[in-house]
Amino acid sequence: MRNVVLGFLGTQLDAGKKRRWKPTISLVEHAGFDVDRLEILYDRKFHRLACQVRDQVQATSPDTEVMLRNLDLTDPWDFQEVYGKLFDFARAYGFDEDRERYHVHLTTGTHVAQICWFLLTESRHVPARLIQTGPPGAQDEMAKFDMIDLDLSRYNALQQRFDQLSREYSDQLKGGIDTKSVAYNEVIGRIELVASNSDAPILLLGETGTGKTELAERIYNLKLERRRVKGRLVHVNCATLNGSDALATLFGQRRSYLGHAGSERGGLLREADGGVLFLDEVDELGLGAQSVLLHAIETGRFYPLGSDHEITSRFHIIAGANRDLRQLSAEGAFRPDLLARLNMWRFTLPSLKDRREDVEVNLVHELARAERELGIQVGFNADARDHYLRFATDPATTWPGNFRDFSASIRRLCTLAPRGRITRAMVTAEIEMLLRDWNSSTSNTDLRLVRDVLGDETDEVDPFDLVQLAEVIRTCRKASSLSAAGRTLFSASRSRRKVQNDADRLRKYLQRYGLDWDMVTRQQRHS
């Protein structure tokens, strides 16, 4: 293939004003690189110099075709003008990559021109490699000649370093745990890309105990390491914000508020300036606070209570929620405009029961953490470890508190372990206690849920039917319609039926208890 070089005329160096070495002419003096065609971009003010350089190149390398390309620049240091002229030049050029190999000579031209060449080659508007030349050193006979290929895959060492760095960032987000769950690892990989390259809000969804708070702290540390933020992480538990105190906590309060002396509060949004504001349980935030918060997120400005002067605070947002914000928005419990702002990057963390392949590595992690915090060395006896892992990974083990339950369970075993050894008897006792707690909690929750709908008639429902009815009510309140709830509840049997009328099956089931869709979901709409 023919080698083609594009480059600016060096109005100083090619004229020999500073030294004898002339960069454009040196291109054809390099023994290991034959230039078949050299195209020199020049301003008409330097036409005579361009002709002189052309003649010198042809005298040095008779086989090199030299073409002079007129490119007039009013101001060669104006980025917009230089980039625009080179962009138009590239669009009109007609590159033939099947027959020619293109190169851009970076040494000549202003620094602005060099930057523009780089951007155009990196974006492949100019499909070329870069050439950097330099004068010979004190002991060298030949001028310096370096070729740069922006396809980094050719530089295996560099690519491996980038890959390693990306893995380190992902490991940092996973807390150093070598997780096996494909779904979880995919979520972490996407979060690493977003946190490293975007300042937009990040929304973390998932059941209680899935690790949203810890992940938010790790995202902050990653942003801090990547120099996307400089300030601190401010954690706001929105479930604790009530009434006017919520606004004062978030936005601050002047001493003279409400017409009498009181305490002055800076506000959490002001503390988050330059850092990250983590809105934990944002689904619990009241509508009034949501409205003011939206304005502060969009503009970076807000009024403290009792103040006539705006405060400016710029921060990144991470929000966490246990419930589906889209469902809450449809029910009027969450502002659609705030949801749209938070929902650009939404990630759902899988529950522990959906990550059973990660139980063992998390067991090792929890043991190591307990050793650090308790100051003792702890381990399982072999039979005890097998017994606990069988229970923890059993599909029947629901882990309603997810990793919070799991972590507390390991901590209890480590604290009570005699001489640092966890026995099978201890594991059996711990499992029995977990099951009692879960069954009691589930039973009480189911009873309250059914009583909300049936009232005193709940006492006539058998315990066996109570569990089933509670699950039906729970599913209906999460679903957008009777049909959607039916598809979820009959997901296994519907595939075996010729007629899949899920809504009708669910309607008939509810009628057995004198219920309909509105009665089941009314409590949810008014809560």
Coordinates of C-alpha atoms in Angstrom, one line a residue:
M1 CA 0.0 0.0 0.0
R2 CA 1.1 3.6 -0.7
N3 CA 2.1 5.8 2.2
V4 CA 0.5 9.2 2.2
V5 CA 1.5 12.0 4.6
L6 CA -0.6 15.1 5.4
G7 CA 0.9 18.0 7.3
F8 CA 1.1 21.7 7.7
L9 CA 4.0 23.8 6.2
G10 CA 6.3 24.7 9.1
T11 CA 6.6 28.5 8.5
Q12 CA 9.5 28.7 11.0
L13 CA 11.2 25.3 11.1
D14 CA 10.8 24.5 7.4
A15 CA 12.3 27.9 6.6
G16 CA 15.4 27.0 8.7
K17 CA 15.1 30.1 10.9
K18 CA 15.9 28.3 14.1
R19 CA 18.1 25.4 13.1
R20 CA 19.3 23.6 10.0
W21 CA 16.9 20.7 10.6
K22 CA 13.7 21.0 8.6
P23 CA 10.8 18.7 9.7
T24 CA 8.9 18.3 6.4
I25 CA 12.0 17.5 4.5
S26 CA 13.2 15.1 7.2
L27 CA 10.1 12.9 6.5
V28 CA 11.6 11.7 3.2
E29 CA 15.1 11.2 4.8
H30 CA 14.0 8.4 7.1
A31 CA 15.3 5.1 5.7
G32 CA 12.6 2.8 7.2
F33 CA 9.7 4.8 5.8
D34 CA 9.0 5.5 2.2
V35 CA 6.7 8.5 1.5
D36 CA 4.8 7.9 -1.8
R37 CA 2.8 11.2 -1.6
L38 CA 3.3 14.2 0.6
E39 CA 0.5 16.8 0.9
I40 CA 1.5 20.1 2.4
L41 CA -1.2 22.4 3.8
Y42 CA -0.2 26.1 3.6
D43 CA -1.5 29.6 3.7
R44 CA -1.2 31.6 0.5
K45 CA 1.0 34.2 2.4
F46 CA 3.7 31.5 2.5
H47 CA 3.4 30.3 -1.1
R48 CA 7.0 30.9 -1.9
L49 CA 8.2 28.9 1.1
A50 CA 5.8 26.1 0.2
C51 CA 7.3 25.9 -3.3
Q52 CA 10.9 25.9 -1.9
V53 CA 10.1 23.0 0.4
R54 CA 8.4 21.1 -2.4
D55 CA 11.5 21.4 -4.6
Q56 CA 13.8 20.3 -1.7
V57 CA 11.6 17.3 -1.0
Q58 CA 11.6 16.2 -4.6
A59 CA 15.4 16.7 -4.8
T60 CA 15.9 14.6 -1.7
S61 CA 13.3 11.9 -2.7
P62 CA 12.5 12.0 -6.5
D63 CA 10.0 9.1 -6.1
T64 CA 7.8 11.2 -3.7
E65 CA 4.9 13.0 -5.2
V66 CA 4.4 16.4 -3.5
M67 CA 1.1 18.2 -3.6
L68 CA 0.6 21.7 -2.2
R69 CA -2.9 22.2 -0.6
N70 CA -4.0 25.8 0.0
L71 CA -5.6 26.2 3.4
D72 CA -5.9 29.9 4.4
L73 CA -6.3 30.7 8.1
T74 CA -7.3 34.1 9.4
D75 CA -6.0 33.2 12.9
P76 CA -4.0 29.9 13.2
W77 CA -4.5 30.0 17.0
D78 CA -8.3 30.1 16.8
F79 CA -9.5 26.6 17.7
Q80 CA -12.9 27.0 16.1
E81 CA -11.5 28.2 12.8
V82 CA -8.7 25.6 12.5
Y83 CA -10.9 22.7 13.5
G84 CA -13.6 23.8 11.1
K85 CA -11.2 24.1 8.2
L86 CA -9.6 20.8 8.8
F87 CA -12.9 19.1 9.3
D88 CA -14.1 20.4 5.9
F89 CA -10.8 19.3 4.4
A90 CA -11.3 15.8 5.8
R91 CA -14.9 15.5 4.6
A92 CA -14.0 16.5 1.1
Y93 CA -10.8 14.4 0.8
G94 CA -12.0 11.0 -0.3
F95 CA -9.8 8.6 1.6
D96 CA -9.1 5.3 -0.1
E97 CA -8.0 3.0 2.7
D98 CA -8.0 -0.1 0.4
R99 CA -5.0 1.3 -1.6
E100 CA -3.4 4.0 0.7
R101 CA -2.1 4.2 4.2
Y102 CA -2.6 7.7 5.7
H103 CA -0.4 9.5 8.2
V104 CA -0.6 13.0 9.8
H105 CA 2.6 14.9 10.5
L106 CA 2.1 16.5 13.9
T107 CA 5.4 18.4 14.3
T108 CA 4.6 21.4 12.0
G109 CA 1.7 23.8 12.6
T110 CA 0.6 25.6 15.8
H111 CA -0.3 23.7 19.0
V112 CA -4.0 24.3 18.1
A113 CA -3.5 22.6 14.7
Q114 CA -1.8 19.6 16.5
I115 CA -4.8 19.3 18.9
C116 CA -7.2 19.4 15.9
W117 CA -5.3 16.8 14.0
F118 CA -5.4 14.5 17.1
L119 CA -9.1 14.9 17.6
L120 CA -9.9 14.3 13.9
T121 CA -7.7 11.1 13.8
E122 CA -9.1 9.8 17.1
S123 CA -12.6 10.2 15.9
R124 CA -11.6 8.6 12.6
H125 CA -12.7 11.6 10.5
V126 CA -9.1 11.4 9.3
P127 CA -8.3 7.6 9.2
A128 CA -4.6 8.1 9.9
R129 CA -1.7 7.3 12.2
L130 CA 0.3 10.2 13.7
I131 CA 3.9 10.9 12.9
Q132 CA 6.2 13.0 15.3
T133 CA 9.6 14.0 14.0
G134 CA 12.4 15.8 15.8
P135 CA 16.0 17.0 15.2
P136 CA 18.9 14.5 15.7
G137 CA 20.5 14.4 19.1
A138 CA 24.1 15.3 19.8
Q139 CA 25.3 11.8 19.0
D140 CA 22.7 10.9 16.4
E141 CA 23.1 11.2 12.6
M142 CA 19.4 10.6 11.8
A143 CA 16.5 12.8 12.8
K144 CA 14.0 11.4 15.2
F145 CA 10.9 9.6 13.8
D146 CA 8.0 8.2 15.9
M147 CA 4.8 6.8 14.6
I148 CA 1.7 6.7 16.9
D149 CA -1.3 4.5 16.2
L150 CA -4.3 5.6 18.2
D151 CA -5.7 2.1 18.1
L152 CA -4.7 1.2 21.6
S153 CA -5.4 -2.5 21.1
R154 CA -2.1 -2.6 19.3
Y155 CA -0.4 -1.6 22.6
N156 CA -1.1 -4.7 24.6
A157 CA 0.7 -3.4 27.7
L158 CA -1.4 -0.2 27.8
Q159 CA -4.6 -2.1 27.1
Q160 CA -3.9 -4.5 29.9
R161 CA -3.3 -1.6 32.3
F162 CA -6.6 0.0 31.3
D163 CA -8.4 -3.4 31.8
Q164 CA -6.7 -3.9 35.1
L165 CA -7.7 -0.5 36.3
S166 CA -11.3 -1.1 35.3
R167 CA -11.3 -4.4 37.2
E168 CA -9.9 -2.6 40.3
Y169 CA -12.7 0.0 40.1
S170 CA -15.3 -2.8 39.9
D171 CA -13.6 -4.7 42.8
Q172 CA -13.8 -1.5 44.8
L173 CA -17.5 -1.2 44.1
K174 CA -18.0 -4.8 45.2
G175 CA -16.1 -4.3 48.4
G176 CA -13.3 -6.6 47.4
I177 CA -15.6 -9.6 47.2
D178 CA -15.1 -11.9 44.3
T179 CA -18.8 -12.2 43.4
K180 CA -20.0 -14.9 41.0
S181 CA -23.5 -13.6 40.3
V182 CA -23.7 -12.6 36.6
A183 CA -26.6 -10.3 37.2
Y184 CA -24.9 -8.5 40.0
N185 CA -21.6 -8.2 38.2
E186 CA -23.3 -6.7 35.2
V187 CA -24.9 -4.1 37.4
I188 CA -21.6 -3.3 39.0
G189 CA -19.9 -3.0 35.7
R190 CA -22.5 -0.5 34.4
I191 CA -22.3 1.5 37.6
E192 CA -18.5 1.7 37.3
L193 CA -18.8 3.2 33.8
V194 CA -21.5 5.7 34.9
A195 CA -19.8 6.8 38.1
S196 CA -16.5 7.3 36.3
N197 CA -17.9 9.2 33.3
S198 CA -21.1 10.9 34.3
D199 CA -22.2 13.5 36.9
A200 CA -25.9 12.6 36.4
P201 CA -28.0 11.2 39.4
I202 CA -27.8 7.5 40.2
L203 CA -30.8 5.7 41.5
L204 CA -30.3 2.4 43.4
L205 CA -33.3 0.2 43.9
G206 CA -33.7 -3.0 45.8
E207 CA -35.1 -4.7 48.8
T208 CA -34.1 -3.7 52.3
G209 CA -30.6 -5.2 53.1
T210 CA -29.4 -5.6 49.5
G211 CA -26.5 -3.2 50.2
K212 CA -27.6 0.1 48.7
T213 CA -26.0 2.2 51.5
E214 CA -22.6 0.5 51.3
L215 CA -22.7 0.7 47.5
A216 CA -23.5 4.4 47.6
E217 CA -20.4 4.9 49.8
R218 CA -18.2 3.0 47.4
I219 CA -19.6 5.0 44.4
Y220 CA -18.6 8.1 46.3
N221 CA -15.1 6.8 46.9
L222 CA -14.8 5.9 43.2
K223 CA -15.9 9.4 42.2
L224 CA -13.5 10.9 44.7
E225 CA -10.6 8.8 43.3
R226 CA -11.5 9.7 39.7
R227 CA -11.6 13.4 40.8
R228 CA -15.2 13.9 39.7
V229 CA -16.0 15.3 43.2
K230 CA -13.9 17.0 45.9
G231 CA -16.4 17.4 48.8
R232 CA -17.8 14.9 51.3
L233 CA -20.5 12.3 51.2
V234 CA -23.7 13.5 53.0
H235 CA -26.1 10.7 53.9
V236 CA -29.7 11.7 54.3
N237 CA -32.2 9.2 55.7
C238 CA -35.4 10.5 54.1
A239 CA -37.6 8.3 56.3
T240 CA -36.6 10.4 59.3
L241 CA -37.6 13.8 57.7
N242 CA -41.0 14.9 58.8
G243 CA -43.0 18.2 58.4
S244 CA -41.2 21.5 58.4
D245 CA -38.2 20.0 60.1
A246 CA -37.6 18.1 56.9
L247 CA -37.1 21.4 55.0
A248 CA -34.9 22.9 57.7
T249 CA -32.8 19.7 57.8
L250 CA -32.3 19.7 54.0
F251 CA -32.1 23.4 53.2
G252 CA -31.1 25.1 56.4
Q253 CA -32.8 27.6 58.6
R254 CA -32.1 31.2 59.6
R255 CA -32.1 32.2 63.3
S256 CA -35.0 34.6 62.8
Y257 CA -37.3 32.1 61.1
L258 CA -40.9 32.2 62.4
G259 CA -40.3 35.6 64.0
H260 CA -38.5 34.5 67.1
A261 CA -34.9 33.6 68.0
G262 CA -33.9 30.1 67.3
S263 CA -31.0 27.9 66.2
E264 CA -29.4 28.5 62.9
R265 CA -28.9 25.5 60.7
G266 CA -26.7 25.2 57.7
G267 CA -28.6 22.4 56.0
L268 CA -27.4 19.1 54.5
L269 CA -27.5 20.4 50.9
R270 CA -25.1 23.1 51.8
E271 CA -22.8 20.5 53.4
A272 CA -22.8 18.4 50.2
D273 CA -21.4 21.3 48.1
G274 CA -18.8 19.8 45.8
G275 CA -19.5 16.3 47.0
V276 CA -22.3 13.7 46.9
L277 CA -25.7 13.8 48.5
F278 CA -27.1 10.3 49.2
L279 CA -30.9 10.4 49.6
D280 CA -31.5 7.1 51.3
E281 CA -35.1 5.8 51.2
V282 CA -36.1 8.7 48.9
D283 CA -39.5 7.0 48.4
E284 CA -40.3 8.2 52.0
L285 CA -39.8 11.9 51.2
G286 CA -42.9 14.1 51.4
L287 CA -44.3 15.8 48.4
G288 CA -43.5 19.3 49.7
A289 CA -39.8 18.5 50.2
Q290 CA -39.7 16.7 46.8
S291 CA -40.7 20.0 45.1
V292 CA -38.0 22.1 46.7
L293 CA -35.4 19.4 46.3
L294 CA -36.1 19.1 42.5
H295 CA -35.4 22.9 42.1
A296 CA -32.2 22.6 44.1
I297 CA -31.0 19.6 42.0
E298 CA -31.7 21.3 38.7
T299 CA -30.3 24.7 39.5
G300 CA -27.9 24.2 42.3
R301 CA -29.7 27.0 44.2
F302 CA -32.2 27.1 47.1
Y303 CA -33.5 29.4 49.9
P304 CA -32.9 28.4 53.5
L305 CA -36.0 28.8 55.7
G306 CA -36.4 32.4 56.7
S307 CA -33.9 33.7 54.2
D308 CA -34.3 36.1 51.2
H309 CA -31.0 35.2 49.7
E310 CA -30.3 32.1 47.6
I311 CA -27.6 29.6 48.6
T312 CA -25.6 27.9 45.8
S313 CA -24.5 24.3 46.3
R314 CA -23.5 21.9 43.5
F315 CA -23.4 18.2 44.3
H316 CA -23.9 14.8 42.7
I317 CA -27.0 12.8 43.6
I318 CA -27.3 9.1 44.6
A319 CA -30.8 8.0 45.6
G320 CA -31.9 4.8 47.2
A321 CA -35.4 3.3 47.4
N322 CA -37.1 0.1 48.5
R323 CA -40.3 0.6 46.5
D324 CA -40.9 1.1 42.8
L325 CA -40.9 4.9 42.3
R326 CA -42.8 4.6 39.0
Q327 CA -45.7 2.9 40.8
L328 CA -45.6 5.6 43.5
S329 CA -45.6 8.3 40.9
A330 CA -48.6 6.7 39.2
E331 CA -50.4 6.8 42.6
G332 CA -49.6 10.4 43.2
A333 CA -47.1 9.7 46.0
F334 CA -44.0 10.7 44.1
R335 CA -43.5 13.7 41.8
P336 CA -43.1 12.6 38.2
D337 CA -40.7 15.4 37.4
L338 CA -38.4 14.4 40.3
L339 CA -38.6 10.8 39.2
A340 CA -37.6 11.8 35.7
R341 CA -34.6 13.6 37.1
L342 CA -33.5 10.7 39.3
N343 CA -34.3 8.0 36.8
M344 CA -31.6 8.6 34.2
W345 CA -29.4 5.9 35.6
R346 CA -31.4 3.3 37.5
F347 CA -29.9 0.1 38.9
T348 CA -31.8 -2.6 40.7
L349 CA -29.7 -4.7 43.2
P350 CA -30.7 -8.4 43.3
S351 CA -31.7 -9.9 46.6
L352 CA -29.7 -12.5 48.4
K353 CA -32.1 -15.3 47.4
D354 CA -31.3 -14.4 43.8
R355 CA -27.5 -14.5 44.4
R356 CA -27.1 -17.8 46.1
E357 CA -23.8 -18.4 44.2
D358 CA -22.4 -15.5 46.2
V359 CA -23.2 -16.8 49.6
E360 CA -19.9 -18.6 50.1
V361 CA -17.7 -15.7 49.1
N362 CA -19.8 -13.4 51.3
L363 CA -19.4 -15.9 54.2
V364 CA -15.6 -15.5 53.8
H365 CA -15.9 -11.7 53.7
E366 CA -18.1 -11.6 56.8
L367 CA -15.7 -13.9 58.8
A368 CA -12.8 -11.6 57.9
R369 CA -14.7 -8.5 58.9
A370 CA -15.7 -10.1 62.2
E371 CA -12.1 -11.0 62.9
R372 CA -11.0 -7.4 62.3
E373 CA -13.8 -5.9 64.4
L374 CA -13.8 -8.4 67.3
G375 CA -10.0 -8.9 67.4
I376 CA -10.2 -12.7 67.4
Q377 CA -9.6 -15.4 64.8
V378 CA -12.7 -17.3 64.0
G379 CA -13.5 -20.3 61.8
F380 CA -16.1 -22.9 61.1
N381 CA -15.7 -26.6 61.8
A382 CA -16.0 -28.4 58.5
D383 CA -19.3 -30.1 59.2
A384 CA -20.7 -26.8 60.6
R385 CA -19.7 -24.9 57.5
D386 CA -21.3 -27.4 55.2
H387 CA -24.5 -27.3 57.3
Y388 CA -24.7 -23.5 57.2
L389 CA -24.0 -23.3 53.5
R390 CA -26.6 -25.9 52.7
F391 CA -29.2 -23.9 54.7
A392 CA -28.1 -20.5 53.3
T393 CA -28.2 -21.6 49.6
D394 CA -31.4 -23.7 49.9
P395 CA -34.2 -22.2 47.7
A396 CA -36.5 -22.5 50.7
T397 CA -34.4 -20.0 52.7
T398 CA -35.9 -16.7 51.9
W399 CA -33.5 -14.3 53.7
P400 CA -36.2 -11.5 54.0
G401 CA -33.6 -9.1 55.4
N402 CA -31.1 -10.1 52.7
F403 CA -27.4 -9.3 53.5
R404 CA -28.4 -7.6 56.7
D405 CA -29.8 -10.8 58.1
F406 CA -26.9 -12.8 56.7
S407 CA -24.3 -10.5 58.2
A408 CA -26.0 -10.4 61.6
S409 CA -26.2 -14.2 61.6
I410 CA -22.4 -14.6 61.0
R411 CA -21.6 -12.0 63.6
R412 CA -23.6 -13.8 66.2
L413 CA -21.9 -17.1 65.4
C414 CA -18.4 -15.4 65.6
T415 CA -19.2 -13.7 68.9
L416 CA -20.4 -16.8 70.6
A417 CA -17.8 -19.2 69.1
P418 CA -15.8 -21.0 72.0
R419 CA -12.1 -20.8 71.3
G420 CA -12.8 -19.3 67.9
R421 CA -14.5 -22.4 66.5
I422 CA -18.1 -22.4 65.2
T423 CA -19.6 -25.9 65.8
R424 CA -22.5 -27.7 64.0
A425 CA -24.6 -27.4 67.2
M426 CA -24.2 -23.6 67.1
V427 CA -25.2 -23.5 63.4
T428 CA -28.3 -25.6 64.1
A429 CA -29.3 -23.3 66.9
E430 CA -28.7 -20.2 64.8
I431 CA -30.8 -21.7 61.9
E432 CA -33.7 -22.5 64.3
M433 CA -33.6 -18.9 65.6
L434 CA -33.6 -17.4 62.1
L435 CA -36.6 -19.5 61.1
R436 CA -38.6 -18.6 64.2
D437 CA -37.9 -14.9 63.6
W438 CA -38.8 -15.0 60.0
N439 CA -42.0 -17.1 60.5
S440 CA -43.1 -14.8 63.3
S441 CA -42.4 -11.7 61.3
T442 CA -44.1 -13.1 58.2
S443 CA -47.1 -14.3 60.1
N444 CA -47.7 -11.0 61.8
T445 CA -47.2 -9.1 58.5
D446 CA -49.6 -11.4 56.7
L447 CA -52.2 -11.0 59.4
R448 CA -52.0 -7.2 59.4
L449 CA -52.2 -7.1 55.6
V450 CA -55.3 -9.3 55.4
R451 CA -57.0 -7.5 58.3
D452 CA -56.5 -4.2 56.5
V453 CA -58.8 -5.6 53.7
L454 CA -61.2 -8.0 55.5
G455 CA -61.4 -6.4 58.9
D456 CA -63.0 -8.6 61.5
E457 CA -63.8 -11.3 58.9
T458 CA -60.0 -12.1 59.0
D459 CA -60.7 -14.3 62.0
E460 CA -62.8 -16.7 59.8
V461 CA -59.8 -17.3 57.4
D462 CA -57.8 -20.5 58.1
P463 CA -54.1 -20.0 58.7
F464 CA -53.3 -21.9 55.6
D465 CA -55.5 -19.6 53.4
L466 CA -54.2 -16.5 55.2
V467 CA -50.7 -16.9 53.8
Q468 CA -52.0 -17.4 50.3
L469 CA -54.5 -14.4 50.5
A470 CA -51.7 -12.2 51.9
E471 CA -49.5 -12.9 49.0
V472 CA -52.3 -12.2 46.5
I473 CA -53.0 -8.8 48.2
R474 CA -49.3 -8.0 48.2
T475 CA -49.0 -8.9 44.5
C476 CA -52.1 -6.9 43.5
R477 CA -50.7 -3.8 45.3
K478 CA -47.5 -4.0 43.4
A479 CA -49.2 -4.6 40.0
S480 CA -50.5 -1.9 37.6
S481 CA -53.7 -3.8 36.8
L482 CA -55.7 -7.0 37.5
S483 CA -54.3 -8.7 34.4
A484 CA -50.7 -7.9 35.4
A485 CA -51.3 -9.3 38.9
G486 CA -52.9 -12.4 37.4
R487 CA -49.9 -13.0 35.1
T488 CA -47.6 -12.8 38.1
L489 CA -49.6 -15.1 40.4
F490 CA -50.4 -17.7 37.7
S491 CA -47.0 -17.6 35.9
A492 CA -46.4 -21.3 36.2
S493 CA -49.8 -22.7 35.4
R494 CA -50.8 -20.3 32.7
S495 CA -48.5 -21.8 30.2
R496 CA -50.3 -25.2 30.5
R497 CA -53.8 -23.7 29.8
K498 CA -55.4 -23.3 26.4
V499 CA -57.2 -20.1 27.5
Q500 CA -55.0 -17.8 29.6
N501 CA -57.6 -15.5 31.2
D502 CA -55.5 -14.5 34.2
A503 CA -57.6 -11.6 35.2
D504 CA -60.8 -13.7 35.3
R505 CA -59.1 -16.4 37.5
L506 CA -57.9 -13.7 39.9
R507 CA -61.3 -12.0 40.0
K508 CA -63.0 -15.3 40.9
Y509 CA -60.4 -16.0 43.6
L510 CA -61.0 -12.6 45.2
Q511 CA -64.8 -13.1 45.0
R512 CA -64.4 -16.1 47.4
Y513 CA -63.6 -13.6 50.1
G514 CA -66.1 -11.0 48.9
L515 CA -63.3 -8.9 47.5
D516 CA -62.6 -7.1 44.2
W517 CA -59.7 -5.2 42.7
D518 CA -60.7 -1.8 44.1
M519 CA -61.1 -3.2 47.6
V520 CA -57.7 -4.9 47.6
T521 CA -55.8 -1.9 46.3
R522 CA -57.7 0.9 48.0
Q523 CA -55.5 0.9 51.1
Q524 CA -52.4 1.2 49.0
R525 CA -53.8 4.2 47.1
H526 CA -54.6 6.1 50.3
S527 CA -51.4 5.1 52.2

